[in-house]
Tab-separated table of C-alpha atoms and ligand atoms in Angstrom:
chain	number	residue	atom	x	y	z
A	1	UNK	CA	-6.838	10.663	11.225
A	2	UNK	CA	-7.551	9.371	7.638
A	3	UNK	CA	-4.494	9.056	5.134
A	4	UNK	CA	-4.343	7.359	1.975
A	5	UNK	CA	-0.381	6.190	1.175
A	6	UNK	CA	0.553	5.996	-1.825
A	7	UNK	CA	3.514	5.307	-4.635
A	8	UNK	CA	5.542	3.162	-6.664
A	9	UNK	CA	5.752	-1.000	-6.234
A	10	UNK	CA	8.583	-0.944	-3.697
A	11	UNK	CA	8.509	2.604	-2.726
A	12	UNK	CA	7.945	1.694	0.510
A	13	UNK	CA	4.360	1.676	1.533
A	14	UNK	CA	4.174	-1.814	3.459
A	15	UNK	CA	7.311	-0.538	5.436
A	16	UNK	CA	6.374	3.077	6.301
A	17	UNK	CA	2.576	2.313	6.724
A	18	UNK	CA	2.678	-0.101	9.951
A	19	UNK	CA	5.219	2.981	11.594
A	20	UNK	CA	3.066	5.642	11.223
A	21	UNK	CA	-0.283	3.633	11.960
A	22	UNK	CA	1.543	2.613	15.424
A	23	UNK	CA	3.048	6.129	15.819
A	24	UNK	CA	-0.861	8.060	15.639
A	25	UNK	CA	-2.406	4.603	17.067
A	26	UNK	CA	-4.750	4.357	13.682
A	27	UNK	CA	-5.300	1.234	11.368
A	28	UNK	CA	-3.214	0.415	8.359
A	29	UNK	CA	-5.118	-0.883	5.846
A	30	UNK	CA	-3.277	-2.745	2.742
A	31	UNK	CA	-5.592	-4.066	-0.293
A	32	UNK	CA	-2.217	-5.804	-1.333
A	33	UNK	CA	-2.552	-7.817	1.620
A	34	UNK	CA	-6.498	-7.729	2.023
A	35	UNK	CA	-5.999	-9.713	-1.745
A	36	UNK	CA	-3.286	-12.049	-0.600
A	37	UNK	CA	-5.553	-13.179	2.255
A	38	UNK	CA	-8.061	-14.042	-0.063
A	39	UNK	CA	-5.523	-15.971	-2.182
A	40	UNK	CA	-4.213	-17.723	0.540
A	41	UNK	CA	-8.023	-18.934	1.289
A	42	UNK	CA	-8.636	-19.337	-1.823
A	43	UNK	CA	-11.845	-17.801	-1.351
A	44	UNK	CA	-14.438	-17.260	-4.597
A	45	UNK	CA	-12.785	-13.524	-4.676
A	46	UNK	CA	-9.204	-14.589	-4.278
A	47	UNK	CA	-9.566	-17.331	-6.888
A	48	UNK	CA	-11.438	-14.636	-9.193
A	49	UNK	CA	-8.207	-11.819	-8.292
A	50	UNK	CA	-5.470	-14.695	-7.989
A	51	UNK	CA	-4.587	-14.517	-11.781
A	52	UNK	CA	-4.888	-10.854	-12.004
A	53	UNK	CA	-2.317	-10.514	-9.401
A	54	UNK	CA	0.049	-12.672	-10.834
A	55	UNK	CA	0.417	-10.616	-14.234
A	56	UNK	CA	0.725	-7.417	-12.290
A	57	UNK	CA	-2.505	-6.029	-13.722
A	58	UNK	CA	-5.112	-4.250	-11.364
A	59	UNK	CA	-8.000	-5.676	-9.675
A	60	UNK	CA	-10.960	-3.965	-11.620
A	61	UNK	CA	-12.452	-0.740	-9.438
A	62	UNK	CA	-15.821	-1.600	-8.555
A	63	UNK	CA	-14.453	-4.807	-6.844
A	64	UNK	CA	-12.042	-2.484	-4.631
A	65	UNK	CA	-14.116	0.021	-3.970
A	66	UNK	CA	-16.844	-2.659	-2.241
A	67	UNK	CA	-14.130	-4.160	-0.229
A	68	UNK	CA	-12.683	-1.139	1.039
A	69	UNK	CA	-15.870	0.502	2.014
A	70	UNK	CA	-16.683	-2.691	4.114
A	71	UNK	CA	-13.537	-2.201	6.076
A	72	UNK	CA	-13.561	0.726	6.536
A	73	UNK	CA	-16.887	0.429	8.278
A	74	UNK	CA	-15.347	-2.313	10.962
A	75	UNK	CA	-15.027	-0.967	14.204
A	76	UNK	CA	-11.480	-1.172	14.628
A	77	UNK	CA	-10.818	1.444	11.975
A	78	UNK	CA	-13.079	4.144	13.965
A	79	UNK	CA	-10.163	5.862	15.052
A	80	UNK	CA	-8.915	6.598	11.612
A	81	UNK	CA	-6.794	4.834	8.908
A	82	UNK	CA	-3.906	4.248	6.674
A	83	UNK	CA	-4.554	2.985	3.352
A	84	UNK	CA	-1.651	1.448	1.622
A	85	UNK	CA	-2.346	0.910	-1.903
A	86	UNK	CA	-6.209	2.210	-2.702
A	87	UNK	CA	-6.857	4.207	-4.754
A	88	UNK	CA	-4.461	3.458	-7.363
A	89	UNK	CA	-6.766	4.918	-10.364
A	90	UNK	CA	-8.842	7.888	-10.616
A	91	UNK	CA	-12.265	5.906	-10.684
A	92	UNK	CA	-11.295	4.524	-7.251
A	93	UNK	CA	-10.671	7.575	-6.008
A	94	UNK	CA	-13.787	8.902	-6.778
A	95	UNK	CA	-15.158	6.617	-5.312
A	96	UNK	CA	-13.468	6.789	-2.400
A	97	UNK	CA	-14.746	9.695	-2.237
A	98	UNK	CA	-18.524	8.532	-2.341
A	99	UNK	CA	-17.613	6.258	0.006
A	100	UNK	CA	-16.092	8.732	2.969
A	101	UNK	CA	-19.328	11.125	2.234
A	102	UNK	CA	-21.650	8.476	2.993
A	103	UNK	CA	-19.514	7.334	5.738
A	104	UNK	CA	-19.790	10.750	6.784
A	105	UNK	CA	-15.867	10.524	6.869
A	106	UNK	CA	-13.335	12.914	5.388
A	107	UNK	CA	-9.642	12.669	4.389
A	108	UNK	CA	-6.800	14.337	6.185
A	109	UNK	CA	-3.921	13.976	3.401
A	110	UNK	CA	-2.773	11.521	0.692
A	111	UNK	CA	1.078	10.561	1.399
A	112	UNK	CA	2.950	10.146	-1.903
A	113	UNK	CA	6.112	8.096	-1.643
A	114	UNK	CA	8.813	9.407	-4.395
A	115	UNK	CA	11.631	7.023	-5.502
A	116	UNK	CA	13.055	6.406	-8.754
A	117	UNK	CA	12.894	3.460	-10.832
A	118	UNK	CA	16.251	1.515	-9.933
A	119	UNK	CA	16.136	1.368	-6.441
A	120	UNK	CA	12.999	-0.107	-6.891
A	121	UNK	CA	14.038	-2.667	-8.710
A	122	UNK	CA	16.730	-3.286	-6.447
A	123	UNK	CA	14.312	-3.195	-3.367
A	124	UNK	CA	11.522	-5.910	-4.522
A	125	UNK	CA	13.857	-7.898	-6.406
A	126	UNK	CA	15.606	-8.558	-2.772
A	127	UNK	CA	11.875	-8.416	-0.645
A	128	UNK	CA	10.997	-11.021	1.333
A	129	UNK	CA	7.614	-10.887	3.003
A	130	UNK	CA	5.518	-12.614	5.742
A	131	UNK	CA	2.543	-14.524	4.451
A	132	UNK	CA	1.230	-14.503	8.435
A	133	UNK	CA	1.708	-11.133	9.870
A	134	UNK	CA	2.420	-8.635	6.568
A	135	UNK	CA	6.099	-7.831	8.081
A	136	UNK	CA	8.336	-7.087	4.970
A	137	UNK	CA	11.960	-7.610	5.124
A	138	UNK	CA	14.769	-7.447	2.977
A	139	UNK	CA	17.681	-9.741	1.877
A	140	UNK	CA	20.159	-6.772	1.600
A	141	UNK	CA	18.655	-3.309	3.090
A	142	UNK	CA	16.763	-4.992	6.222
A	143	UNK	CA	17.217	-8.681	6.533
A	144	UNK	CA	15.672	-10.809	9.201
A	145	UNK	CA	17.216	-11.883	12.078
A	146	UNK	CA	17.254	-15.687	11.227
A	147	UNK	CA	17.418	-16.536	7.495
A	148	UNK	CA	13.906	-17.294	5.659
A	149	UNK	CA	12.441	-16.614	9.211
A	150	UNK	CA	10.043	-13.587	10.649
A	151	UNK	CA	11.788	-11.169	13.230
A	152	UNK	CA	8.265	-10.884	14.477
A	153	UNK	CA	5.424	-14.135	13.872
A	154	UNK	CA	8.410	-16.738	13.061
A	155	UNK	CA	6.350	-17.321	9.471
A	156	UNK	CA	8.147	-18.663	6.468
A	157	UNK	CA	9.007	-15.491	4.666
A	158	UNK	CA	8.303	-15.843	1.258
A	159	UNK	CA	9.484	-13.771	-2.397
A	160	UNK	CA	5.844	-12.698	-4.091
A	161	UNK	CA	5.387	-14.282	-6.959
A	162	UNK	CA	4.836	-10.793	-8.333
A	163	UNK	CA	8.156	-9.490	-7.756
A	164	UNK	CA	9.452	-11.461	-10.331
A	165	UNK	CA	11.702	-8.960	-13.055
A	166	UNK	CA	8.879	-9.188	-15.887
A	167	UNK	CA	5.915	-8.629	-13.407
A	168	UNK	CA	7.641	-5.770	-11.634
A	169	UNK	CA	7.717	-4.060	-15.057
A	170	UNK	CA	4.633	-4.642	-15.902
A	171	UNK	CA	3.330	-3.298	-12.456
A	172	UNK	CA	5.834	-0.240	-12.842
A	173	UNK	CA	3.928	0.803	-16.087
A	174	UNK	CA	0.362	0.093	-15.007
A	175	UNK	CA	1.475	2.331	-11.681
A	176	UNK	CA	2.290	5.348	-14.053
A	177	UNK	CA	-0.692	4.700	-16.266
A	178	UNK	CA	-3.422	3.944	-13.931
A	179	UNK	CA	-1.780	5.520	-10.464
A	180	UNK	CA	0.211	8.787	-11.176
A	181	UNK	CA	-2.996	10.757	-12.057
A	182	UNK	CA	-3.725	10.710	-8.125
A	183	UNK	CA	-0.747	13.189	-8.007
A	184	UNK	CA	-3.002	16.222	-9.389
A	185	UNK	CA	-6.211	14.593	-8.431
A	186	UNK	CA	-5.209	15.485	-4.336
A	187	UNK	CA	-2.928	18.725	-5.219
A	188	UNK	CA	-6.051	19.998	-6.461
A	189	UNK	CA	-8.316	19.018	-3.177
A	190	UNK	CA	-5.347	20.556	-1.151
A	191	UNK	CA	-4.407	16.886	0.679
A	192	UNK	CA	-1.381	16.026	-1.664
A	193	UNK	CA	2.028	15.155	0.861
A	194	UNK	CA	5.251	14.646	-1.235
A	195	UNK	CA	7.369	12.284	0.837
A	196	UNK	CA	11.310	11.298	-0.566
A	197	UNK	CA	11.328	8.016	0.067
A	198	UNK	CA	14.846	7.224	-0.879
A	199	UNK	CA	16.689	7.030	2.386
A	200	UNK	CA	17.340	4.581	5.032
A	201	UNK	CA	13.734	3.580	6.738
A	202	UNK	CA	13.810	5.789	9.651
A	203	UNK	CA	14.656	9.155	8.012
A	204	UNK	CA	11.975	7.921	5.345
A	205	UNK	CA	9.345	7.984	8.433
A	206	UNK	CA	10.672	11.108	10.166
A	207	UNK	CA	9.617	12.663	6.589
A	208	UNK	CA	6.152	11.470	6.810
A	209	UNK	CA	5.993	12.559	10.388
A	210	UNK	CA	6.722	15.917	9.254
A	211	UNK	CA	4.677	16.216	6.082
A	212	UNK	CA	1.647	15.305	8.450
A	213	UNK	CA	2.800	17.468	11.273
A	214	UNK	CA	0.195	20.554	11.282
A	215	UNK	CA	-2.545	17.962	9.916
A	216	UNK	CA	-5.643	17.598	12.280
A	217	UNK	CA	-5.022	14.622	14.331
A	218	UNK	CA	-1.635	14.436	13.895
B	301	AP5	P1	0.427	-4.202	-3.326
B	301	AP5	O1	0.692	-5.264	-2.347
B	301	AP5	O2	-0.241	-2.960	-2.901
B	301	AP5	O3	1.778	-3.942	-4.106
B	301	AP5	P2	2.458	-2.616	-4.673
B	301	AP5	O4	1.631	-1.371	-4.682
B	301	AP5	O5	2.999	-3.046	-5.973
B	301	AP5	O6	3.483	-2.289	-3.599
B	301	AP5	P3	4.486	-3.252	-2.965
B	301	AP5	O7	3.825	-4.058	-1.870
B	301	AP5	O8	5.171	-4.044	-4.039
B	301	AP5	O9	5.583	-2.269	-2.407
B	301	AP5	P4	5.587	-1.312	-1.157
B	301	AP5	O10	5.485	0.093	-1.631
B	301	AP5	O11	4.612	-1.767	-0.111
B	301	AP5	O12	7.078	-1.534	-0.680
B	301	AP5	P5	7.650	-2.299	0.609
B	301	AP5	O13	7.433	-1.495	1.840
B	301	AP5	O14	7.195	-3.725	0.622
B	301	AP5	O15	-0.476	-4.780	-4.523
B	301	AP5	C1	-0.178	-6.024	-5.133
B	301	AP5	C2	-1.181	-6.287	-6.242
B	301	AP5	O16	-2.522	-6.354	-5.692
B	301	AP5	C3	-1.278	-5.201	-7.329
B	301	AP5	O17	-0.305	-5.380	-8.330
B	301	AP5	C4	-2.715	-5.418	-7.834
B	301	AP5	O18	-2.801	-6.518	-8.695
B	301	AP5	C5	-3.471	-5.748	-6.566
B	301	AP5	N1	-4.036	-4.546	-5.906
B	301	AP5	C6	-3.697	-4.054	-4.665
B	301	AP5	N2	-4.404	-2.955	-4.381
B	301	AP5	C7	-5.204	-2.739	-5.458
B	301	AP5	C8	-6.143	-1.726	-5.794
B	301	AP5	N3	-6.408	-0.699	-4.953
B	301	AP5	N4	-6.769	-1.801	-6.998
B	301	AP5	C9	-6.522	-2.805	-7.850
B	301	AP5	N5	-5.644	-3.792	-7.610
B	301	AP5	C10	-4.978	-3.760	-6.424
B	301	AP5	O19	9.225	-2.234	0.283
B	301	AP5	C11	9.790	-2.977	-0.783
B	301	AP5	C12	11.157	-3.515	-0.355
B	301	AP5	O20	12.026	-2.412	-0.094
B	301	AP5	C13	11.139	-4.340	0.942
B	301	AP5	O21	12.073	-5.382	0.816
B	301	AP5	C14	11.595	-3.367	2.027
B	301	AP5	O22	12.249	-4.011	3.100
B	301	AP5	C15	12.534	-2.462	1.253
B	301	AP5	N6	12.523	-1.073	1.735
B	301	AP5	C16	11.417	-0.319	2.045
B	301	AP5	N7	11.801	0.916	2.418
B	301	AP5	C17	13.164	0.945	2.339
B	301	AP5	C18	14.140	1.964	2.597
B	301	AP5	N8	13.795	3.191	3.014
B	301	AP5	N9	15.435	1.653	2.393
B	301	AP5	C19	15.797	0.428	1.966
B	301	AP5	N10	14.939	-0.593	1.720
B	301	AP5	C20	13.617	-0.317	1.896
């Protein structure tokens, strides 16, 4: 199964994505992450993204659209895939969509996570994430089992520089801008899933579950 996940900073995506990818055994795939790898290497790309990043803007779309269509080609991902964050622009997916064709891949359904602007505030402003394994926690709705620690790799969890107040905002507004236009881009291809995402984290998956139930491959 192929999904694209989508939605808001903080709506959820890097929570719900690694549940789902376990629960239909697929790959999640987050370009969030993909980027902080590169930062963390400090790699020519993740110097050339690192200051994009910080100010909340997007990476530009031919860079994203490479680096996804070389994952997606690894052979890990053969079973199918979650991608958590990409597209997040109309150019991407299109060309996504030139991608999967010459992949000879198709799309099952494009998960939207809905939530409204306060409680995401409230959710990144109290994130904490792991730099090692991607697990995301939270001081106040899902905090770790040891202080500053990972329930799962033991890594330093760290607050993203990018979930600073101003940079969430900024984000926030290039998400409705640049992102929102994928709502009517998939209703009109017939893949669009509307998920609430405001909820404690298990009924949020249960959702997803069944807004994918009936899909092929579910
Ligand atoms: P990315 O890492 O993708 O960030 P984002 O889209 O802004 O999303 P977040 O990771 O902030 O939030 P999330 O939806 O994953 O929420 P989470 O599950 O962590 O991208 C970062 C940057 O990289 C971008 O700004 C851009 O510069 C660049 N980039 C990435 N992809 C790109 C692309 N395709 N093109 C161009 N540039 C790109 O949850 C948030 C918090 O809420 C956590 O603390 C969590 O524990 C908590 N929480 C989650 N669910 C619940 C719940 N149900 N109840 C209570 N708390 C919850």
């Amino acid at each position: 199964m192929r999904l694209v996940l989508f939605g808001a900073p903080g709506s959820g995506k890097g929570t719900q994505g690694p549940l789902l990818a376990q629960r239909l055994k697929i790959k999640k795939i987050s370009t969030g992450d993909m980027l902080r790898e590169e930062v963390a290497k400090e790699s020519p790309f993740g110097l050339k993204v690192k200051e994009i990043i910080g100010r909340g803007a997007l990476v530009p779309d031919d860079l994203m659209i490479a680096e996804v269509e070389k994952r997606i080609k690894e052979p890990d991902v053969a079973n199918g895939f979650i991608l958590d964050g990409f597209p997040r622009s109309i150019p991407q997916a299109e060309g996504f969509d030139g991608v999967l064709k010459r992949a000879g891949m198709k799309l099952d359904g494009a998960i939207k996570l809905e939530i409204t602007k306060s409680t995401l505030m409230e959710r990144l402003l109290g994130r904490r994430s792991c730099p090692d394994c991607y697990s995301v926690f939270n001081v106040t709705t899902n905090p770790p089992k040891v202080e500053g620690k990972c329930d799962k790799c033991g890594g330093e969890l760290v607050h993203r520089p990018d979930d600073k107040a101003e940079t969430v905002g900024k984000r926030f507004t290039v998400y409705e801008n640049a992102t929102t236009p994928l709502v009517d881009y998939y209703k009109q291809r017939g893949l669009l899933l509307m998920v609430n995402a405001d909820g404690p984290v298990d009924v949020v998956a249960g959702r997803i579950v069944s807004a994918i139930d009936g899909r092929p491959g579910a």
